[in-house]
Coordinates of C-alpha atoms in Angstrom, one line a residue:
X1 CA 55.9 -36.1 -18.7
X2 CA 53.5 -33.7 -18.9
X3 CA 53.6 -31.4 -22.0
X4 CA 53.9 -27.5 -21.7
X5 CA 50.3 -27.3 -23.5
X6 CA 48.9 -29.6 -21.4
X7 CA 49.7 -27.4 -18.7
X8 CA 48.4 -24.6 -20.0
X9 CA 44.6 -26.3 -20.3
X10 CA 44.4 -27.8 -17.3
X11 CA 43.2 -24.4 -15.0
X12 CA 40.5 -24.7 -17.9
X13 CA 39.7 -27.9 -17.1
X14 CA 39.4 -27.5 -13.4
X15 CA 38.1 -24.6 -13.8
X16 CA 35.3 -26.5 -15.5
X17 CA 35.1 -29.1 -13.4
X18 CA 34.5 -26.2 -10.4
X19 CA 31.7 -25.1 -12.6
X20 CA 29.8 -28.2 -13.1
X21 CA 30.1 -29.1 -9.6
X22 CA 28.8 -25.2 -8.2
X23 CA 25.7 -25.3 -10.4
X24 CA 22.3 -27.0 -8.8
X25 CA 20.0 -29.9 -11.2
X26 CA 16.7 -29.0 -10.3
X27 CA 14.2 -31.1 -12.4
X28 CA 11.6 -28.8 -14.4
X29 CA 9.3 -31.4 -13.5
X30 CA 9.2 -30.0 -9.8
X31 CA 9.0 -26.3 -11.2
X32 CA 5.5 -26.2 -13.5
X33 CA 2.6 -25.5 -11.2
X34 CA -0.7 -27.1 -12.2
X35 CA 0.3 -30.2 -13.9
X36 CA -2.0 -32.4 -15.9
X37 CA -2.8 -33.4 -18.9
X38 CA -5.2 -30.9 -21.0
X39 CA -8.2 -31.6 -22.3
X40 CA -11.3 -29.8 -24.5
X41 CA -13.2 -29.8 -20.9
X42 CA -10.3 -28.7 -18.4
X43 CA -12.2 -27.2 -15.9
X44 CA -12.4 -27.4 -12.0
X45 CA -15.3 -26.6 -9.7
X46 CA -13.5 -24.0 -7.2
X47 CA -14.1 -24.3 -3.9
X48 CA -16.7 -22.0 -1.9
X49 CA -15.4 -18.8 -1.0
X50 CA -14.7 -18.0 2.2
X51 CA -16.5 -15.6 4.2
X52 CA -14.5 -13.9 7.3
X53 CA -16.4 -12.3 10.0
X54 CA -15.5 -9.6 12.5
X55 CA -13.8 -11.4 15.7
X56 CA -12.8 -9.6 18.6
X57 CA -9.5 -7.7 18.9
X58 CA -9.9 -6.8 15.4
X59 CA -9.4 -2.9 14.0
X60 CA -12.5 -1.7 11.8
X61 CA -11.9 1.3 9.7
X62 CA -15.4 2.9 9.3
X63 CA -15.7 5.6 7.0
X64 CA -19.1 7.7 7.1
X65 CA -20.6 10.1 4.7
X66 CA -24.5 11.8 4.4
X67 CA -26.0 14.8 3.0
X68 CA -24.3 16.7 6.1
X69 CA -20.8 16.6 5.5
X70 CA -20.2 19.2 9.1
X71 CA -22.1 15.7 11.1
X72 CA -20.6 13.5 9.2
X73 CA -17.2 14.9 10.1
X74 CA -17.9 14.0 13.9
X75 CA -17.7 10.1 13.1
X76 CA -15.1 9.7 11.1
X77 CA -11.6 8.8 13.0
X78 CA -8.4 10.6 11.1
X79 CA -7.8 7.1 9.2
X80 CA -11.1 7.8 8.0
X81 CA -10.1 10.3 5.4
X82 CA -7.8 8.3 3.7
X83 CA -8.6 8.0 -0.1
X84 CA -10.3 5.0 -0.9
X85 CA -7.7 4.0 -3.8
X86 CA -5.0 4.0 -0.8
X87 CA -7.1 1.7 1.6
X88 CA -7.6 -0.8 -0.9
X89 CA -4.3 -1.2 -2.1
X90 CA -2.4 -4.4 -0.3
X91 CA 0.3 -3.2 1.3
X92 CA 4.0 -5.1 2.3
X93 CA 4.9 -3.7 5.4
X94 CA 6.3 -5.7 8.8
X95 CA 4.4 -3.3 11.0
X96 CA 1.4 -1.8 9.4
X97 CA 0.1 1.4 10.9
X98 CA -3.4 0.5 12.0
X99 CA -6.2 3.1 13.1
X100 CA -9.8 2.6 13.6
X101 CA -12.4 1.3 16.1
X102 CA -11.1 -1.9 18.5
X103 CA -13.6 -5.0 18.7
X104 CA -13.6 -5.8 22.6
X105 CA -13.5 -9.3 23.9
X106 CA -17.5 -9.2 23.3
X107 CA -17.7 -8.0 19.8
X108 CA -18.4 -5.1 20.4
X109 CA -17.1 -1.4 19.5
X110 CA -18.0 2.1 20.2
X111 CA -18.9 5.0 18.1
X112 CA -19.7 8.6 18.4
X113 CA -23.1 9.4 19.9
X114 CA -23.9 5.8 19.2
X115 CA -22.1 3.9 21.8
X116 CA -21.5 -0.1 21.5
X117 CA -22.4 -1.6 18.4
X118 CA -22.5 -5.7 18.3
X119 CA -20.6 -6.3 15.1
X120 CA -18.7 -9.8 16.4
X121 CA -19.3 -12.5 13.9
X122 CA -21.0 -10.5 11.3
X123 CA -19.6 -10.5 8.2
X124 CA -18.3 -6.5 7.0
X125 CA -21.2 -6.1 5.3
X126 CA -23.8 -7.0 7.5
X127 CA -21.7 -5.4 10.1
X128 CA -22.0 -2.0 8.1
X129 CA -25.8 -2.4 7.3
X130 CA -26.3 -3.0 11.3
X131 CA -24.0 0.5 12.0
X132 CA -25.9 2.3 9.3
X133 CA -29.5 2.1 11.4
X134 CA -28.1 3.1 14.2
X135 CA -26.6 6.5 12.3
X136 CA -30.2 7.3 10.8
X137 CA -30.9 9.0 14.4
X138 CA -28.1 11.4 13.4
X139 CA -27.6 11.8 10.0
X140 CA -29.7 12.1 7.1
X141 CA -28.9 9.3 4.4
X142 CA -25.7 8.0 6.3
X143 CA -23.9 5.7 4.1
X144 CA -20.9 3.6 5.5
X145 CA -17.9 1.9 4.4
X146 CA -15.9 -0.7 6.6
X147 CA -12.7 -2.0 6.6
X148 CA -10.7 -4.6 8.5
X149 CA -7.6 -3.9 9.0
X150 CA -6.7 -7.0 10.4
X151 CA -6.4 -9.2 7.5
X152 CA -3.4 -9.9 7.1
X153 CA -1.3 -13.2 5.7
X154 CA 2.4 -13.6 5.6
X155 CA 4.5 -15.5 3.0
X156 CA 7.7 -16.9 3.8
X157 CA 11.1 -18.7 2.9
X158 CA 11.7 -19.1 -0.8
X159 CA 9.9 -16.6 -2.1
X160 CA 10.9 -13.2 -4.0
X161 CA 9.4 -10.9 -1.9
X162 CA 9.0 -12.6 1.8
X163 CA 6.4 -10.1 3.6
X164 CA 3.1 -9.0 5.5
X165 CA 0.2 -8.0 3.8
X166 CA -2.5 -6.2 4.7
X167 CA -5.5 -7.6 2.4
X168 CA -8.1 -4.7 2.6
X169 CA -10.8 -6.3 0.7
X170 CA -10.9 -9.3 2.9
X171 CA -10.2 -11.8 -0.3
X172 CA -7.0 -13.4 -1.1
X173 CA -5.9 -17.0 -2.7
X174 CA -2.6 -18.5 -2.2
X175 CA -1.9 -18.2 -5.4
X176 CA -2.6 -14.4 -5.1
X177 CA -0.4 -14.3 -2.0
X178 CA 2.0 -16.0 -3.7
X179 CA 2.0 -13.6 -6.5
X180 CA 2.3 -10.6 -4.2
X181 CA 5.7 -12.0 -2.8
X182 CA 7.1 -12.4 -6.3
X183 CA 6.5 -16.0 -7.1
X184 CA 8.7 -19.4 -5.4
X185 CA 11.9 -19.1 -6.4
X186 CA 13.4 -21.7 -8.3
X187 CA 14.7 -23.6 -5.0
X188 CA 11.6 -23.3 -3.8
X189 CA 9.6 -26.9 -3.2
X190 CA 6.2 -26.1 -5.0
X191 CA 5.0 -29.9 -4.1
X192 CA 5.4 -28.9 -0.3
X193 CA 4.3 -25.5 0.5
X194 CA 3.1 -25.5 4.2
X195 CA 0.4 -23.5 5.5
X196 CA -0.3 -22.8 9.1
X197 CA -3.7 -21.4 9.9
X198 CA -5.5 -20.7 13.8
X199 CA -8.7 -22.8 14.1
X200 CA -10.8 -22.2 17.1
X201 CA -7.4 -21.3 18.8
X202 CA -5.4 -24.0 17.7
X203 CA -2.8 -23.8 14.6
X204 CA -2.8 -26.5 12.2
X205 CA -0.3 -27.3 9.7
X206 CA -0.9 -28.4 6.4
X207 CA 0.7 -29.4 3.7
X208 CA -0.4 -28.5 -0.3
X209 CA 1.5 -29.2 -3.3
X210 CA 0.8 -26.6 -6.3
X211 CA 2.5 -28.9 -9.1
X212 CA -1.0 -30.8 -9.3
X213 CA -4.3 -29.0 -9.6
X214 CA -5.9 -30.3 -6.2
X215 CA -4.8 -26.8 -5.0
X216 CA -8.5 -25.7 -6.5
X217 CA -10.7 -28.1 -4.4
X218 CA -9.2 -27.0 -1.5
X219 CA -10.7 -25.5 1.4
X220 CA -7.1 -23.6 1.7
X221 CA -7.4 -22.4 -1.7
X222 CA -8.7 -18.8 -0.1
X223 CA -6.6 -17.8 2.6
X224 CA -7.9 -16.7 6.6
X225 CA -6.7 -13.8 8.6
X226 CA -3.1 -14.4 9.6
X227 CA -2.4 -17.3 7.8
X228 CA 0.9 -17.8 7.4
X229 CA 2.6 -19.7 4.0
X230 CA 6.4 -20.8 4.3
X231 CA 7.8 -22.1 0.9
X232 CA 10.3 -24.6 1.9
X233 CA 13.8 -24.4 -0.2
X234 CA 15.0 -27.8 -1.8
X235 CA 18.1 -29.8 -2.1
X236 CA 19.4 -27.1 -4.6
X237 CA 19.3 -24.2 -2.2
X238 CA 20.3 -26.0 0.7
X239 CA 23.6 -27.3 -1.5
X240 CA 24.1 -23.4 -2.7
X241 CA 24.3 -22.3 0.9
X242 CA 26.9 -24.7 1.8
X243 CA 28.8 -24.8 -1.6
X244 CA 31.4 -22.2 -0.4
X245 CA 32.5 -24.7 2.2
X246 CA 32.3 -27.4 -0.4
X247 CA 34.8 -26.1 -3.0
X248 CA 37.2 -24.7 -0.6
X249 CA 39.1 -27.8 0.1
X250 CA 38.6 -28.9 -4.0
X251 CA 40.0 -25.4 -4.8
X252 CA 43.1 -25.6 -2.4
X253 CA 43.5 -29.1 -3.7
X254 CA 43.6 -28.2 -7.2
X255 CA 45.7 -25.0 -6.7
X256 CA 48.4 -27.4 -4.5
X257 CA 48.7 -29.6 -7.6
X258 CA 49.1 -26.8 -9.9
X259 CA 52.0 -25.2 -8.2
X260 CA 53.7 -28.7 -8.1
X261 CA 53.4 -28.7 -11.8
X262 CA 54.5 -25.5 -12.7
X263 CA 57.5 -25.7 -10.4
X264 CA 58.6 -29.5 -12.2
X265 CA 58.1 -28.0 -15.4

């Protein structure tokens, strides 16, 4: 026969027992990026950096100045006022609001006075040297800045912050884009972080695994234009979003066997 103290512990117990059963084992092993064992010399050649180049269907911000700020005025779109400080800053947006000058299917885009420009597969800079000549017949000292708006990466699944950034300095890592959505979450698989990327109008798929340190050879170390990272969630996160219909029959079990007791006793 069950004694009256007995009875009182065991909701504890179960109770308990519900607890250890709710909460996830996820190894720390799996969580630390960058493992490896330290030396004096720890150091890693990074890969080369890449270097995008103006494609068509992409949106160039270009920002003009000279000595005559009434000429200038004439080739500068409204976007083009925008403080620098604001154009720079990545932003997390699903839609960004995008003005500027469209690249046409032959790399091409037109200006004020000017006309077409061939700017396809130049990188911004050369593209802005190349749109600086041609303003010298109108403006004295013409200075440009260029943009593309179109670089933009997205970072999904278990992440803090899952979003679309805009990158306006045409630079990002994953580890960057990674850092901009808040970090993997701790059900997040770090060893199988998938990256799909367009090549010569294909997508690949690609696998990377940030707990070892090949992440920094790789030649998807710097991210493209619309690359797209999904962190996939592991066992733990997956077990979370079916616990509730896990416990439920453990629960009802546990509360049946409870009223039984308290009704003998």
């Amino acid at each position: 026969m069950l004694s009256f103290t007995y009875a009182k512990k065991l909701p504890v117990l179960i109770g308990l027992v519900l607890i250890s059963l709710a909460s996830g084992c996820v190894s720390s092993k799996k969580l630390v990026y960058f493992q490896g064992q330290p030396t004096t010399a720890d150091s890693i050649k990074l890969t080369d950096r890449f270097m995008p180049t103006v494609q068509p269907g992409d949106i160039l911000t270009v920002r003009v100045s000279s000595l005559s700020p009434e000429a200038t005025a004439f080739f500068n779109p409204p976007s083009a006022t925008m403080p620098l400080d604001r154009m720079m800053t990545p932003t997390m947006t699903s839609l960004p609001e995008i003005t500027g000058y469209l690249v046409d299917q032959n790399g091409t885009l037109e200006l004020p006075l000017i006309g077409k420009v061939k700017v396809g597969g130049l990188s911004t800079a050369q593209a802005t040297d190349r749109i600086r000549e041609e303003l010298k017949t109108y403006l004295k000292e013409p200075t440009v800045n260029i943009r593309n708006q179109n670089f933009r990466v997205s970072v999904m699944g278990e992440v803090a912050r899952p979003s679309l950034f805009t990158i306006p300095n045409e630079k990002i890592t994953m580890l960057e884009a990674l850092s901009l959505a808040g970090d993997i979450t701790i059900y997040g698989r770090r060893d199988n972080v998938l990256l799909i990327r367009e090549v010569n109008g294909q997508r690949t798929f690609t696998r990377l695994d940030l707990t070892g340190r090949d992440l920094f050879r790789s030649p998807y170390y710097y991210l493209h234009p619309n690359d797209v990272i999904y962190v996939e969630p592991g066992r733990a996160r997956v077990a979370t979003a079916d616990r509730t219909y896990q416990l439920l029959p453990i629960a009802l079990s546990a509360l049946s066997f409870l009223a039984i007791i308290f009704s003998r006793y």
